Coordinates of C-alpha atoms in Angstrom, one line a residue:
X1 CA 72.5 96.6 56.3
X2 CA 72.9 97.4 52.7
X3 CA 74.9 100.5 53.4
X4 CA 77.3 98.5 55.5
X5 CA 77.9 96.1 52.7
X6 CA 78.5 98.9 50.3
X7 CA 81.0 100.5 52.7
X8 CA 82.9 97.3 53.1
X9 CA 83.1 96.8 49.3
X10 CA 84.2 100.4 48.8
X11 CA 86.9 99.9 51.6
X12 CA 88.2 96.7 50.0
X13 CA 88.5 98.4 46.6
X14 CA 90.5 101.2 48.1
X15 CA 92.8 98.8 49.9
X16 CA 93.4 96.8 46.7
X17 CA 94.2 100.0 44.8
X18 CA 97.0 100.9 47.2
X19 CA 98.8 97.6 48.2
X20 CA 101.6 99.4 50.1
X21 CA 99.1 101.2 52.4
X22 CA 97.3 97.9 52.9
X23 CA 100.5 96.1 54.0
X24 CA 101.3 98.9 56.5
X25 CA 97.7 98.7 57.9
X26 CA 97.8 94.9 58.2
X27 CA 101.3 95.0 59.9
X28 CA 100.2 97.7 62.3
X29 CA 97.1 95.8 63.3
X30 CA 99.2 92.5 63.6
X31 CA 101.8 94.2 65.8
X32 CA 99.2 96.0 67.9
X33 CA 97.2 92.8 68.5
X34 CA 100.4 90.7 69.1
X35 CA 101.7 93.2 71.6
X36 CA 98.4 93.5 73.4
X37 CA 98.2 89.7 73.6
X38 CA 101.7 89.4 75.0
X39 CA 101.1 92.1 77.7
X40 CA 97.8 90.5 78.7
X41 CA 99.4 87.1 78.9
X42 CA 102.1 88.4 81.2
X43 CA 99.7 90.4 83.3
X44 CA 97.3 87.4 83.6
X45 CA 100.1 85.0 84.6
X46 CA 101.6 87.5 87.2
X47 CA 98.7 89.6 88.6
X48 CA 95.5 87.8 87.9
X49 CA 96.6 84.3 88.7
X50 CA 94.6 82.9 91.7
X51 CA 96.4 82.7 95.0
X52 CA 97.9 79.2 95.6
X53 CA 95.5 78.5 98.5
X54 CA 92.3 76.6 98.9
X55 CA 89.3 78.9 98.2
X56 CA 91.4 82.0 97.2
X57 CA 88.2 83.9 96.5
X58 CA 87.3 83.7 100.2
X59 CA 90.5 85.4 101.4
X60 CA 90.3 89.1 102.2
X61 CA 92.7 91.6 103.8
X62 CA 91.3 93.9 106.4
X63 CA 93.1 97.2 107.1
X64 CA 92.4 100.2 109.3
X65 CA 92.4 103.8 108.0
X66 CA 94.1 106.5 110.0
X67 CA 93.4 109.9 108.4
X68 CA 94.6 113.3 109.4
X69 CA 97.4 112.2 111.6
X70 CA 100.3 112.7 109.3
X71 CA 100.8 109.1 108.2
X72 CA 101.8 109.1 104.5
X73 CA 99.9 105.9 103.7
X74 CA 96.6 106.0 105.5
X75 CA 96.0 102.3 105.0
X76 CA 97.5 100.4 107.9
X77 CA 97.1 97.2 109.9
X78 CA 94.4 97.0 112.4
X79 CA 95.2 97.1 116.1
X80 CA 95.4 94.0 118.3
X81 CA 92.2 94.9 120.1
X82 CA 90.4 95.3 116.7
X83 CA 91.8 91.9 115.6
X84 CA 90.5 90.3 118.9
X85 CA 87.1 91.9 118.3
X86 CA 87.0 90.3 114.8
X87 CA 87.9 87.0 116.2
X88 CA 85.4 87.2 119.1
X89 CA 82.5 88.3 117.0
X90 CA 82.7 86.5 113.7
X91 CA 79.8 87.9 111.7
X92 CA 81.5 88.6 108.3
X93 CA 84.3 86.1 108.4
X94 CA 84.4 82.3 108.9
X95 CA 87.9 82.7 110.4
X96 CA 90.5 85.5 111.0
X97 CA 94.2 85.6 111.2
X98 CA 96.7 88.3 111.9
X99 CA 100.1 88.8 110.4
X100 CA 102.9 91.4 110.8
X101 CA 105.7 91.1 108.3
X102 CA 109.2 91.9 109.6
X103 CA 112.8 90.9 109.3
X104 CA 114.9 88.9 111.8
X105 CA 118.5 88.2 112.6
X106 CA 118.9 84.4 113.0
X107 CA 121.9 82.5 114.2
X108 CA 122.3 78.8 113.5
X109 CA 125.6 77.6 115.0
X110 CA 128.1 80.4 114.2
X111 CA 126.4 81.6 111.1
X112 CA 124.3 84.8 111.4
X113 CA 121.8 85.7 108.7
X114 CA 119.1 88.4 108.1
X115 CA 115.8 86.9 106.9
X116 CA 112.3 88.2 106.1
X117 CA 109.5 86.7 108.2
X118 CA 106.3 87.4 110.0
X119 CA 104.7 87.2 113.3
X120 CA 101.4 85.4 112.8
X121 CA 98.4 84.2 114.8
X122 CA 97.9 80.5 115.4
X123 CA 95.0 80.5 112.9
X124 CA 97.2 81.7 110.0
X125 CA 97.9 78.4 108.4
X126 CA 94.3 77.2 108.9
X127 CA 92.9 80.4 107.2
X128 CA 95.1 79.8 104.2
X129 CA 94.4 76.1 104.1
X130 CA 98.0 75.1 104.4
X131 CA 99.9 72.8 106.7
X132 CA 103.5 72.3 107.7
X133 CA 105.7 70.1 105.4
X134 CA 107.3 68.6 108.5
X135 CA 106.3 69.1 112.1
X136 CA 103.3 71.2 113.0
X137 CA 102.0 74.8 112.9
X138 CA 101.1 76.9 115.9
X139 CA 98.8 76.0 118.7
X140 CA 96.3 78.6 120.0
X141 CA 97.9 78.7 123.5
X142 CA 101.3 79.6 121.9
X143 CA 99.9 83.1 121.1
X144 CA 99.9 84.1 124.7
X145 CA 102.6 86.4 126.2
X146 CA 105.2 84.6 128.3
X147 CA 105.1 81.3 126.4
X148 CA 108.1 79.8 124.8
X149 CA 108.5 81.1 121.3
X150 CA 107.9 78.7 118.4
X151 CA 109.0 79.2 114.8
X152 CA 107.7 77.7 111.6
X153 CA 110.4 77.7 109.0
X154 CA 109.7 78.3 105.3
X155 CA 110.7 75.5 102.9
X156 CA 113.4 77.6 101.2
X157 CA 114.9 78.7 104.6
X158 CA 114.8 75.1 105.8
X159 CA 116.7 73.9 102.7
X160 CA 119.3 76.7 102.7
X161 CA 120.1 77.1 106.4
X162 CA 119.4 73.6 107.6
X163 CA 120.3 71.7 104.5
X164 CA 116.9 70.0 104.5
X165 CA 117.6 68.3 107.8
X166 CA 114.5 66.5 108.9
X167 CA 115.8 66.4 112.5
X168 CA 115.5 70.2 112.8
X169 CA 112.1 69.9 114.6
X170 CA 112.5 70.7 118.2
X171 CA 116.0 72.3 117.8
X172 CA 116.7 75.6 119.3
X173 CA 117.9 78.6 117.3
X174 CA 118.6 82.2 118.0
X175 CA 116.1 84.7 116.5
X176 CA 116.9 88.4 117.0
X177 CA 118.9 87.7 120.1
X178 CA 116.4 85.3 121.7
X179 CA 116.7 81.5 121.9

């Protein structure tokens, strides 16, 4: 401990003898610490912020791995039968949901528009602990083939395309050529 105190005293004497060097060292440390703090603050706000859902630490993404078949990214979505197995035998998850992001051509009146969206299972909103602002989300029987298609609009799309019309519920719209 005595050696440490001696080293600190010696270092302080050297810094006091050369004030220009001392100022450069202090500025370099201040800039380094300031830049590090700024980068961490941005990263913390953007990347490490918890998801805006209830219990975000309980939400996981499950993907399949297809190796050796020439697919550049070997991390892909699981197949529908695998999803049904996860749903049928819930050992690791309290609930499961499937999602496939895609884009659609929609037409409301005479105005066509290309939007981003997703095909989701009926449990999607329940898994994320969210509900519809207006109307309802999907019912389990609507997942079956041959049923009438139902769409849940995002808030921004509802505002932009439907001008926040609360009477939009139950209206028909064309999505990728289907009404």
